[in-house]
PDB file of C-alpha atoms in Angstrom:
ATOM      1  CA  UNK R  91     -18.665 -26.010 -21.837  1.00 48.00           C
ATOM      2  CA  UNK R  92     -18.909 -22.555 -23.124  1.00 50.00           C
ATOM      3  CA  UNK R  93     -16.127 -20.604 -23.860  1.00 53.00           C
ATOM      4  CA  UNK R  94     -14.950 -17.996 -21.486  1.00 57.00           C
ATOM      5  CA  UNK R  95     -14.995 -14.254 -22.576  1.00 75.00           C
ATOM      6  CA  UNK R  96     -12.046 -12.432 -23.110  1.00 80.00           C
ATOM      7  CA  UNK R  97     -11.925 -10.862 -19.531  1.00 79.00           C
ATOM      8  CA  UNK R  98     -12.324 -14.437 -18.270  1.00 81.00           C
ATOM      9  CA  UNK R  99      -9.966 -15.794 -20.426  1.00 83.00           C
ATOM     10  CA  UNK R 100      -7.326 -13.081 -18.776  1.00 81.00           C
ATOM     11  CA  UNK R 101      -8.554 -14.089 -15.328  1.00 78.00           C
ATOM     12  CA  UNK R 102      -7.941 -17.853 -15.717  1.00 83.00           C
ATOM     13  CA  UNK R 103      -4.772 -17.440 -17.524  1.00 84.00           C
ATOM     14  CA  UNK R 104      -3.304 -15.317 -14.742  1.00 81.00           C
ATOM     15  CA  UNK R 105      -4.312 -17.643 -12.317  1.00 80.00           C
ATOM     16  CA  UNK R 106      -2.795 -20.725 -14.101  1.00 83.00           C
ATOM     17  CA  UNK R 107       0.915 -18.904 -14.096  1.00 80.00           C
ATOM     18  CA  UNK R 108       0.979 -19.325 -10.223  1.00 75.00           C
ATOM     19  CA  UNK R 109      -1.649 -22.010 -10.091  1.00 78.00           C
ATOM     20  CA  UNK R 110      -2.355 -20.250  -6.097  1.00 80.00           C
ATOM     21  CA  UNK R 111      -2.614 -16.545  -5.556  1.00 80.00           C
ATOM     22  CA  UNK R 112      -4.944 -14.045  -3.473  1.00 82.00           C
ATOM     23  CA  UNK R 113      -7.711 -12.340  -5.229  1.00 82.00           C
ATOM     24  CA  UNK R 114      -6.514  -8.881  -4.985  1.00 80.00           C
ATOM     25  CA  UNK R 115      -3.149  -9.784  -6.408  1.00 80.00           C
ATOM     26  CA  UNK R 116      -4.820 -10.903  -9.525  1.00 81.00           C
ATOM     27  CA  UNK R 117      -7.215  -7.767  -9.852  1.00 79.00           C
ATOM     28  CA  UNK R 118      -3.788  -6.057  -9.507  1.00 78.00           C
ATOM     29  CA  UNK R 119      -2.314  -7.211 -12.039  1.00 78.00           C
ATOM     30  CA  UNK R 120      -5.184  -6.925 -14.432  1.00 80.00           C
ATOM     31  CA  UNK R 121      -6.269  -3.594 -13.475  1.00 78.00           C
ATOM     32  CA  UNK R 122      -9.456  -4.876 -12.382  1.00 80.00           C
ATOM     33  CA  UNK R 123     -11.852  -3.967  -9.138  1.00 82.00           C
ATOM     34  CA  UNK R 124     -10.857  -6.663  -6.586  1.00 82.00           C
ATOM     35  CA  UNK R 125     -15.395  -7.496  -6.120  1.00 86.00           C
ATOM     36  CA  UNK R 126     -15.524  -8.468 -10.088  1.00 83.00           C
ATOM     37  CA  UNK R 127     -12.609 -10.199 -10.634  1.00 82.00           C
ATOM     38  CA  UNK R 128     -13.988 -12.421  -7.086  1.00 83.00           C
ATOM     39  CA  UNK R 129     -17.151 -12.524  -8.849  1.00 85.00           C
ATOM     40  CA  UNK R 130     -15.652 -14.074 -11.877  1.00 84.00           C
ATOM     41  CA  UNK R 131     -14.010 -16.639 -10.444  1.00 81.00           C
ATOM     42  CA  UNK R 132     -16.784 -17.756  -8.078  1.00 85.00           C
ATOM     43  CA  UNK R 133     -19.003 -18.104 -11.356  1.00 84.00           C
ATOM     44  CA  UNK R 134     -16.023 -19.691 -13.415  1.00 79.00           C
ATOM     45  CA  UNK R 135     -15.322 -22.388 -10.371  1.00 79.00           C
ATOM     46  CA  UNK R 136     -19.483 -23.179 -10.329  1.00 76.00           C
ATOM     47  CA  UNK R 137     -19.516 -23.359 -14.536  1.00 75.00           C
ATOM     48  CA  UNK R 138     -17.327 -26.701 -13.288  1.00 72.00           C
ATOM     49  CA  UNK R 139     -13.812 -25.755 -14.350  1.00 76.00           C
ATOM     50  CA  UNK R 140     -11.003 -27.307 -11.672  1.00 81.00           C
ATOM     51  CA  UNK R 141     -10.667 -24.182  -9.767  1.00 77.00           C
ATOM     52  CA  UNK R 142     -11.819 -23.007  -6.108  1.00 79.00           C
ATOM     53  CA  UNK R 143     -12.031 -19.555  -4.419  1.00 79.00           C
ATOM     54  CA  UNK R 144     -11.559 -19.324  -0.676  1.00 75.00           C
ATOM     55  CA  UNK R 145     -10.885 -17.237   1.940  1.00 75.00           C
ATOM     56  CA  UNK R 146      -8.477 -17.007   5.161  1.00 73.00           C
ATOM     57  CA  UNK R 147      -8.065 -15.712   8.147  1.00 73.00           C
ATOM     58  CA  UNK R 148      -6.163 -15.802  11.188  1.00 72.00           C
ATOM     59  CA  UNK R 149      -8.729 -17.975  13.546  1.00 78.00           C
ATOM     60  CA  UNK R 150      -7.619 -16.251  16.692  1.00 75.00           C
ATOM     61  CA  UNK R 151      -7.948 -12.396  15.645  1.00 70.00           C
ATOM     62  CA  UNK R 152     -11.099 -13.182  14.304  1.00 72.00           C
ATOM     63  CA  UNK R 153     -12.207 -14.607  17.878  1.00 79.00           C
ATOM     64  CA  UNK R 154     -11.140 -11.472  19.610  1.00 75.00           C
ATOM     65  CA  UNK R 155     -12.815  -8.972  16.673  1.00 73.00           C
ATOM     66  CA  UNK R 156     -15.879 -10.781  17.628  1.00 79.00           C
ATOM     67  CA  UNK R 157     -15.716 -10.971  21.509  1.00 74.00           C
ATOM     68  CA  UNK R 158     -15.416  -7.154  20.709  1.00 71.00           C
ATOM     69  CA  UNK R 159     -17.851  -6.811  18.971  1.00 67.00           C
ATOM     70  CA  UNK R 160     -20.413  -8.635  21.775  1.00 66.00           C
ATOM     71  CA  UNK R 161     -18.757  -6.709  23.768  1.00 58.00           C
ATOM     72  CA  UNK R 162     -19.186  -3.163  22.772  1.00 49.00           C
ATOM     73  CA  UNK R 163     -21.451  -3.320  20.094  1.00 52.00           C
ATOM     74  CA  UNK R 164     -19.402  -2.880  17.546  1.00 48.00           C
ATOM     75  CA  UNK R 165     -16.031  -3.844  15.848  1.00 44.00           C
ATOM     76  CA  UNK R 166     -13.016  -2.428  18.007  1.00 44.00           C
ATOM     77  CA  UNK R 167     -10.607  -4.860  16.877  1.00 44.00           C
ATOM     78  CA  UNK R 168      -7.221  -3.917  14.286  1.00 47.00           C
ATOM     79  CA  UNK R 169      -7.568  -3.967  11.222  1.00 46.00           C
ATOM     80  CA  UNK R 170      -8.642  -7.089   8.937  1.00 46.00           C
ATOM     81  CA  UNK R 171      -6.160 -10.030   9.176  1.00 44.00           C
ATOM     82  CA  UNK R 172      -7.301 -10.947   5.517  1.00 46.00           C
ATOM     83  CA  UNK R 173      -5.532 -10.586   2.018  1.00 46.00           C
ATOM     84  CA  UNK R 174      -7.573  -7.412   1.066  1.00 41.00           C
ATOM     85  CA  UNK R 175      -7.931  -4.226   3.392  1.00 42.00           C
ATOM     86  CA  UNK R 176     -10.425  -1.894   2.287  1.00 40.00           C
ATOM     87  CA  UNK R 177      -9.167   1.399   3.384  1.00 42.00           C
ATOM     88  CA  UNK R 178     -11.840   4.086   4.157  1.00 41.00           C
ATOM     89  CA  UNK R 179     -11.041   7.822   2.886  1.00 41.00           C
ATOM     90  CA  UNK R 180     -13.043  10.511   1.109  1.00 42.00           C
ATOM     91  CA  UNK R 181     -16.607  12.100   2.568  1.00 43.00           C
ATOM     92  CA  UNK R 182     -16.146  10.761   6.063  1.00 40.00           C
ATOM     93  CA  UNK R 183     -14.925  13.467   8.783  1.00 40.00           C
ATOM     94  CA  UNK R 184     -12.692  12.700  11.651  1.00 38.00           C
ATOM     95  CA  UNK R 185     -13.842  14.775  14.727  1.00 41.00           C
ATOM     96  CA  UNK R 186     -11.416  16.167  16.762  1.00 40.00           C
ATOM     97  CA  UNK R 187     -11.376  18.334  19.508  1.00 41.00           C
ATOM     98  CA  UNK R 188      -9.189  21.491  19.952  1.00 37.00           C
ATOM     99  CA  UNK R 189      -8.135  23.778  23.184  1.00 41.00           C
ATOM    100  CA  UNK R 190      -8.673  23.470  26.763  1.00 41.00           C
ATOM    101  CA  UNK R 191     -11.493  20.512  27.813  1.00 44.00           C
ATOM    102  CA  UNK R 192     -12.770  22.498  30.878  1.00 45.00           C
ATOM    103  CA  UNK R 193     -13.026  25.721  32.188  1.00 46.00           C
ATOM    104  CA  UNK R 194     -10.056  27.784  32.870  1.00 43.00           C
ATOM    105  CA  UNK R 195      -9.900  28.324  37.383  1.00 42.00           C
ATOM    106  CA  UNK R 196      -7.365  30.965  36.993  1.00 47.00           C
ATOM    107  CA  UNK R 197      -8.521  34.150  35.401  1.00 47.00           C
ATOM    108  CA  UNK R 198      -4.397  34.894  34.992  1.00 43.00           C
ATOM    109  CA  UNK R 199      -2.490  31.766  34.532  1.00 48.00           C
ATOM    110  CA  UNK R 200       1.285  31.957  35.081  1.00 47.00           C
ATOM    111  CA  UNK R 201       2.260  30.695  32.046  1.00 48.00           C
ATOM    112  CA  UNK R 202       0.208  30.754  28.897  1.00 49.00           C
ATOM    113  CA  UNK R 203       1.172  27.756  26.601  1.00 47.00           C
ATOM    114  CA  UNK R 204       2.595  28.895  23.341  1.00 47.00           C
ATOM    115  CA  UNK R 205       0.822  28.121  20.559  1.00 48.00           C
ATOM    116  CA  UNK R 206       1.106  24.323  18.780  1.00 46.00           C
ATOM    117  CA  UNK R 207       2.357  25.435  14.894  1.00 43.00           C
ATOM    118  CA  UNK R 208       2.559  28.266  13.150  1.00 42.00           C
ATOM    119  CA  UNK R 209       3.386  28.829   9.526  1.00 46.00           C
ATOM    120  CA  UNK R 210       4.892  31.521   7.915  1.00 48.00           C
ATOM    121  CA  UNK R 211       6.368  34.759   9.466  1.00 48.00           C
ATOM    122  CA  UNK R 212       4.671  36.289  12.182  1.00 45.00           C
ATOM    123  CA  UNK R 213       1.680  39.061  11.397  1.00 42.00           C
ATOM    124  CA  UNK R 214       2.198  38.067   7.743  1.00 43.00           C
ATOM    125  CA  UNK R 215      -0.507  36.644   5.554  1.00 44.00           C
ATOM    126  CA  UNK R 216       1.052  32.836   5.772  1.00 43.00           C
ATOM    127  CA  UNK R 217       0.815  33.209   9.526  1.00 42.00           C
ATOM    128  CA  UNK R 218      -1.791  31.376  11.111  1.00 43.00           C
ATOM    129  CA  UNK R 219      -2.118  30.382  14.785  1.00 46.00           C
ATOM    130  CA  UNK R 220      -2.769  26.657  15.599  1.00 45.00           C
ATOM    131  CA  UNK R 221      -5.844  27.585  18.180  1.00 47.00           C
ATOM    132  CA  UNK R 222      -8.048  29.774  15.996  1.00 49.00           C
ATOM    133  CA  UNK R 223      -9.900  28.167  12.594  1.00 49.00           C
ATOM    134  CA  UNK R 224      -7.539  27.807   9.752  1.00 48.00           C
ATOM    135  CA  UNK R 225      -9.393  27.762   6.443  1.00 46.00           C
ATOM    136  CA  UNK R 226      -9.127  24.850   4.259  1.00 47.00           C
ATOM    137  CA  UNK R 227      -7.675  24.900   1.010  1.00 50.00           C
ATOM    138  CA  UNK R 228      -9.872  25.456  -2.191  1.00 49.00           C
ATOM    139  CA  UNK R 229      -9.282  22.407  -4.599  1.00 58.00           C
ATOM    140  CA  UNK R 230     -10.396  22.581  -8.098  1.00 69.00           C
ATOM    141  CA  UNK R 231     -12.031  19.242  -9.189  1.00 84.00           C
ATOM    142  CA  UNK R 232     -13.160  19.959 -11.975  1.00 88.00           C
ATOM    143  CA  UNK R 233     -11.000  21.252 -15.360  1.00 89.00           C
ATOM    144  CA  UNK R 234     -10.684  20.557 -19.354  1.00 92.00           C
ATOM    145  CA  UNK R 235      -8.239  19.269 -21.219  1.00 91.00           C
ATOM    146  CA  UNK R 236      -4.396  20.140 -20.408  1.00 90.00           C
ATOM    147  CA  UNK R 237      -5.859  20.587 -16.251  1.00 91.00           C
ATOM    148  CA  UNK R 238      -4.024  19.328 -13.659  1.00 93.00           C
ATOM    149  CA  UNK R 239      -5.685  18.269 -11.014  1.00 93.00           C
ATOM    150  CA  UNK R 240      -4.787  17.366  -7.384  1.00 93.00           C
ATOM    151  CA  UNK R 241      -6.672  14.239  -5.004  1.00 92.00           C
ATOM    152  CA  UNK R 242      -5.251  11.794  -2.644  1.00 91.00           C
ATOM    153  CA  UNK R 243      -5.496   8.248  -2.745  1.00 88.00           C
ATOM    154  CA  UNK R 244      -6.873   5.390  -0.469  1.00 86.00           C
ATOM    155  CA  UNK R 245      -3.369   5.117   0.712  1.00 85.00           C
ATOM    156  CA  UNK R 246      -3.025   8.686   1.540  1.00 88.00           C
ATOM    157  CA  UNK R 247      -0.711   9.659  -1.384  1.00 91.00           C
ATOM    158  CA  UNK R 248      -0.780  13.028  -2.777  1.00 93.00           C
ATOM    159  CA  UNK R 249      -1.581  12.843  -6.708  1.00 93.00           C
ATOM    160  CA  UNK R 250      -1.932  15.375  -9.529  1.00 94.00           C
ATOM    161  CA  UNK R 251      -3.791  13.712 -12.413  1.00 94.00           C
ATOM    162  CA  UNK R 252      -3.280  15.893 -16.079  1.00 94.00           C
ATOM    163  CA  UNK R 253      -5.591  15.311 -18.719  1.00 94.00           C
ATOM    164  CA  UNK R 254      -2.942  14.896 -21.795  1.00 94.00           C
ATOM    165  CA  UNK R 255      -5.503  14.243 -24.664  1.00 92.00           C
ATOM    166  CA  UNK R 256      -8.530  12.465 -25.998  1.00 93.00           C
ATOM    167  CA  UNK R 257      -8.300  10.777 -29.240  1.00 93.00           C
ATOM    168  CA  UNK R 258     -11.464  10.797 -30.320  1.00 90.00           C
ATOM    169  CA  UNK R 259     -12.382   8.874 -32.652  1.00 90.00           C
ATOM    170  CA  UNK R 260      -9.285   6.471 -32.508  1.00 90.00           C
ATOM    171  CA  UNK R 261     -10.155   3.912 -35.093  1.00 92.00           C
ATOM    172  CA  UNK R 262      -6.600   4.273 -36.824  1.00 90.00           C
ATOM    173  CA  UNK R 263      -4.722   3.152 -33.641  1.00 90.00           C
ATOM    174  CA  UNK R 264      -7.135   0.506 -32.200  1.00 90.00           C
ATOM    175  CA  UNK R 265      -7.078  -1.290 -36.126  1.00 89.00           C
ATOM    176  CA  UNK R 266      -3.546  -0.718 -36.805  1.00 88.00           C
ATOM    177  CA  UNK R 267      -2.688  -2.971 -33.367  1.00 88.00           C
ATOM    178  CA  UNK R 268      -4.385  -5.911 -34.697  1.00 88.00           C
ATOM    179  CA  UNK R 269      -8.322  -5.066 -33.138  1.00 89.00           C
ATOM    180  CA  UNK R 270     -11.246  -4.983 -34.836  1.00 90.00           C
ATOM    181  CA  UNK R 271     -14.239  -2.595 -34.398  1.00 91.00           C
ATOM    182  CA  UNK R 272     -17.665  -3.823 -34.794  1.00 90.00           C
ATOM    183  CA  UNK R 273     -20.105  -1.823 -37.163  1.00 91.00           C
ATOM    184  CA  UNK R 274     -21.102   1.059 -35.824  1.00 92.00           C
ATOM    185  CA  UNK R 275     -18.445   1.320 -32.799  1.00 93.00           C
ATOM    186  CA  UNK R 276     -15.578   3.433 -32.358  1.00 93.00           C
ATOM    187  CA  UNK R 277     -12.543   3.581 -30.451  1.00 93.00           C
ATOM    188  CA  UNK R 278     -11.290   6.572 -28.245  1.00 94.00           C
ATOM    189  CA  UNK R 279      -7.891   6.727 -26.705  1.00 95.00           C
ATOM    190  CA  UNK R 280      -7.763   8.930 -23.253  1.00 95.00           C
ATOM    191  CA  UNK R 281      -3.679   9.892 -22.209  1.00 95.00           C
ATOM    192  CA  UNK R 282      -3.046  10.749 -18.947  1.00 96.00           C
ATOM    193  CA  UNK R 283      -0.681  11.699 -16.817  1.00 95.00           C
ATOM    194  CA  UNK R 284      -0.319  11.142 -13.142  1.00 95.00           C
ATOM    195  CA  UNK R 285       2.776  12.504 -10.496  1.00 96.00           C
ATOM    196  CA  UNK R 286       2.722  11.381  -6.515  1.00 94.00           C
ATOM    197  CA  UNK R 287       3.715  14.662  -5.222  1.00 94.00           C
ATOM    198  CA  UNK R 288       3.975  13.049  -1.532  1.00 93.00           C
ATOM    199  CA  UNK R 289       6.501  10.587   0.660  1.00 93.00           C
ATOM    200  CA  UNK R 290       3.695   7.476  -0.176  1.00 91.00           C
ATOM    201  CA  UNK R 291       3.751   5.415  -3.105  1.00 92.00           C
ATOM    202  CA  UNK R 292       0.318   5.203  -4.921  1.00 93.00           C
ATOM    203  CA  UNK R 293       0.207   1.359  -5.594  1.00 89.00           C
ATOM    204  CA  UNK R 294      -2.968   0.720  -7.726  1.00 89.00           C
ATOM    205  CA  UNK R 295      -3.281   1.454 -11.737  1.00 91.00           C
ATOM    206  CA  UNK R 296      -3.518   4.704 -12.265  1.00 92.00           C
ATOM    207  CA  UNK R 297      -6.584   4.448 -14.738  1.00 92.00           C
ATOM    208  CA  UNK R 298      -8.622   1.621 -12.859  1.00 90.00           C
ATOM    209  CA  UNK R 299     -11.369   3.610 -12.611  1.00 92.00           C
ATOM    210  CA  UNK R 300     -11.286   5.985 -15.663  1.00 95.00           C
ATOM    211  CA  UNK R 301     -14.718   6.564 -17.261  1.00 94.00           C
ATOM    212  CA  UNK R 302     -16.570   8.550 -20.284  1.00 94.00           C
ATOM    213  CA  UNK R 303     -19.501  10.493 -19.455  1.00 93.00           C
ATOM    214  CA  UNK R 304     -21.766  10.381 -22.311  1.00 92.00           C
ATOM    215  CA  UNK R 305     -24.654  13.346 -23.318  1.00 91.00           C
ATOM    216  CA  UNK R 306     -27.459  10.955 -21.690  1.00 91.00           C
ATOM    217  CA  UNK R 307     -25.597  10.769 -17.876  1.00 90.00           C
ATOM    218  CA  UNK R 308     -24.040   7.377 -19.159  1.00 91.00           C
ATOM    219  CA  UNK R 309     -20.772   6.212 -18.382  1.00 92.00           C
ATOM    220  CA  UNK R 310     -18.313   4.086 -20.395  1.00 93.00           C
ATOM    221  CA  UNK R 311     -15.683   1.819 -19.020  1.00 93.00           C
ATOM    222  CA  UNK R 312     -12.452   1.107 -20.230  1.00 91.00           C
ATOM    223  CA  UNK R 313     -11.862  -1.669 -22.576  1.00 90.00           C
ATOM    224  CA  UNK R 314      -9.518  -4.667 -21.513  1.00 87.00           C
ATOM    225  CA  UNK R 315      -7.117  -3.865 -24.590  1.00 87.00           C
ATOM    226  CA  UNK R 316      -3.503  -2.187 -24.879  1.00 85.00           C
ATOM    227  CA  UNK R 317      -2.389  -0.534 -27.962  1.00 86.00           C
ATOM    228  CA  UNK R 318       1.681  -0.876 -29.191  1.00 82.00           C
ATOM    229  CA  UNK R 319       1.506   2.985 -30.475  1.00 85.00           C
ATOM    230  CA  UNK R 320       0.086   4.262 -27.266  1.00 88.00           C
ATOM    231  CA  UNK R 321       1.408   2.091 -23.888  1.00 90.00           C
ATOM    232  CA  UNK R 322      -0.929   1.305 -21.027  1.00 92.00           C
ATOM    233  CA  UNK R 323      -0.634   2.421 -17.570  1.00 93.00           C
ATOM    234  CA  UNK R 324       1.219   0.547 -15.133  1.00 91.00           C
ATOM    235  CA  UNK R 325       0.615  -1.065 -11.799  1.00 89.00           C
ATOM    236  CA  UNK R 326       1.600   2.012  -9.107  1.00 90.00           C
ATOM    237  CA  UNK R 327       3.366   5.084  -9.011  1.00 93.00           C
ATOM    238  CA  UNK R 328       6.320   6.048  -6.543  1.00 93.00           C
ATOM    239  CA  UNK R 329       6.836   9.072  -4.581  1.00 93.00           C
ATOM    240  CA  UNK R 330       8.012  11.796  -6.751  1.00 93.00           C
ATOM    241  CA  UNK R 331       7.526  10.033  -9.793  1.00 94.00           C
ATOM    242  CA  UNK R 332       5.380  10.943 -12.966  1.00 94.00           C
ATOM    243  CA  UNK R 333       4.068   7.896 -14.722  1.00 93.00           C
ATOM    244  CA  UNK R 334       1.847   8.326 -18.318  1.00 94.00           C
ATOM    245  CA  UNK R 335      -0.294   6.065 -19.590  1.00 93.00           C
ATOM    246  CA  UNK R 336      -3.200   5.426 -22.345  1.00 94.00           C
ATOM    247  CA  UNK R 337      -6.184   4.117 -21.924  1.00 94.00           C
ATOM    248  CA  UNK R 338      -8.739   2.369 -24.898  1.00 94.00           C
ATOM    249  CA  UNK R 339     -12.283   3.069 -24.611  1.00 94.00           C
ATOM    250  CA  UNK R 340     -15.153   1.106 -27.097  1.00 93.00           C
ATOM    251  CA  UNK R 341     -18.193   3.032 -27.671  1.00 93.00           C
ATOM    252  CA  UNK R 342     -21.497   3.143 -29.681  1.00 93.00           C
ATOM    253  CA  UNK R 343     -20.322   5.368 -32.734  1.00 92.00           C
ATOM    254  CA  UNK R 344     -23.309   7.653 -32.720  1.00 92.00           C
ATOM    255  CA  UNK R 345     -22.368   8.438 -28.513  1.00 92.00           C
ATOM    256  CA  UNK R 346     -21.385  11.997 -27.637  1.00 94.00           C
ATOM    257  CA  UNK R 347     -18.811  11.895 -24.984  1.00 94.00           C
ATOM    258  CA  UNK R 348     -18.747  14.725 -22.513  1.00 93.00           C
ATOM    259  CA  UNK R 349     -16.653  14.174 -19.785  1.00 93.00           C
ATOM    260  CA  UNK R 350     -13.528  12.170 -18.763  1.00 95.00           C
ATOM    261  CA  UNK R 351     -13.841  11.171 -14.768  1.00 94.00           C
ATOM    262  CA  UNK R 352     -11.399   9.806 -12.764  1.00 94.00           C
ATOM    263  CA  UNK R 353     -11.982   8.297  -9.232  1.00 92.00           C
ATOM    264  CA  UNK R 354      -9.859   6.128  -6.688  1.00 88.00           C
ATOM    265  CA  UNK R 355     -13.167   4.054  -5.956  1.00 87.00           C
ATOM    266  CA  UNK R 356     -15.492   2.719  -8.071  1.00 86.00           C
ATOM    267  CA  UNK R 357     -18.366   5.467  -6.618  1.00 86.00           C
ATOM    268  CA  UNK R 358     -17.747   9.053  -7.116  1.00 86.00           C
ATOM    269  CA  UNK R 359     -16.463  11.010  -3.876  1.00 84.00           C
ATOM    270  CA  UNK R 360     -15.296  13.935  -2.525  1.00 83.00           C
ATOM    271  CA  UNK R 361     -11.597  13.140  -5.043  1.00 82.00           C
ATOM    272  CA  UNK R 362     -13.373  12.400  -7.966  1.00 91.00           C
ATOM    273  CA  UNK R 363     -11.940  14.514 -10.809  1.00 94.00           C
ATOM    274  CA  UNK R 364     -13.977  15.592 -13.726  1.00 94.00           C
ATOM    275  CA  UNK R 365     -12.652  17.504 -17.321  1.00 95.00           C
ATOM    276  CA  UNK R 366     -15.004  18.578 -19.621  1.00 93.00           C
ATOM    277  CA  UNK R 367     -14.545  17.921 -23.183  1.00 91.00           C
ATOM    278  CA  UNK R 368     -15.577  20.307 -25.371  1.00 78.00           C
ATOM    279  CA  UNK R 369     -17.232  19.452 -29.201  1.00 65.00           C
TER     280      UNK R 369
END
């Protein structure tokens, strides 16, 4: 049998600590998208290796999701009774309707309701009545190195992601920790930092889905590889906490890297965050 590559090395030996766990937990732990590291396994457990990937549910809510379903066309059930709930955000608008539902009978009601919220003083600038449009906040997405920049999370945390510093290249810390660079590659070493300014905690790795854009549109994962100099990012970060981290890119030496982007999905959305790196 072949020998397993270094990410499927990780995967297996993971799995053998516990000898049972879910998929997601795994990913988790490795920093890894939940789809590949299922992926992996399903090919590792076919390559013959003593190992098998399954799935569970809870029989009954799965009846009733699909009775549902026949019965109004579509899934009106709760929410998935399986290990891994994918949590929809970003680009998709919640409509909601505002103020009275049908005409008004009396031209001179009795009592007029007061107004739902206000904020700030009255006839000041920060006052803003709940039944007339209230403009939505401009948030930068885009910034350079040093920026701070704000998105929320699948979870609905708050987050402010700062760009510390690119190391780039980073040959001297990726050798001096015991790697070795092919010829022609180089190493480049991305710090950030990121702060959960809300009441929920932000519970995946901060850099899961940290990329280089290159000059040609390309982008450029991270590479499954911590340095001693420059620590890694752990799993999560609480409310009100700031958590650093480092991550270890491996690139074609000759590549131009233009961009750092950081998303909470593995697609770019509406709270993907972009900083330009200048030459």
């Amino acid at each position: 049998m072949v020998a397993p590559d270094p990410v499927d090395a990780r995967l297996l030996a993971v799995l053998a600590e516990s000898g049972r766990a879910a998929v997601h937990e795994i990913a988790q732990r490795l920093g890894m998208d939940p789809r590949e590291a299922a992926m992996r396994l399903i090919t590792l457990s076919g390559s013959g290796l003593p190992l098998l990937v399954g799935v569970e549910c809870d029989p009954n809510g799965v009846r009733r999701a699909l009775a549902n379903a026949a019965a109004y066309g579509n899934y009106m059930g709760g929410p998935p009774s399986g290990p891994y709930a994918v949590h929809q955000s970003g680009p998709h608008p919640v409509q909601q309707q505002y103020g009275p539902q049908g005409p008004v009978s009396q031209p001179f009601p009795a009592q007029q309701p007061p107004p739902q919220a206000t904020w700030g003083p009255p006839q000041s600038a920060g006052w803003v009545r709940a039944d007339q449009p209230q403009p939505k906040p401009v948030v930068s997405r885009t910034g350079k190195i040093g920026t701070a920049l704000e998105a929320d999370s699948l979870e609905g945390a708050r987050l402010t992601i700062q760009l510390v510093e690119v190391v780039d290249p980073a040959d001297f810390l990726f050798t001096a920790a015991g790697y070795k660079l092919a010829e022609g590659e180089r190493a480049v070493v991305v710090h950030t930092e990121v702060t959960n300014t809300s009441q929920i905690p932000y519970t995946s790795l901060p850099d899961m889905y940290l990329v280089l854009v290159t000059k040609t549109g390309e982008t450029v994962t991270k590479a499954p590889v911590s340095l001693s100099s420059r620590p890694a990012h752990k799993l999560g970060v609480q409310p009100g906490e700031t958590a650093g981290g480092h991550s270890v890119f491996v690139l074609p030496d000759e590549t131009q890297v233009i961009q750092v982007r950081w998303s909470v999905r593995p697609e770019v959305d509406l709270n993907t965050l972009v900083w330009t790196v200048e030459d």
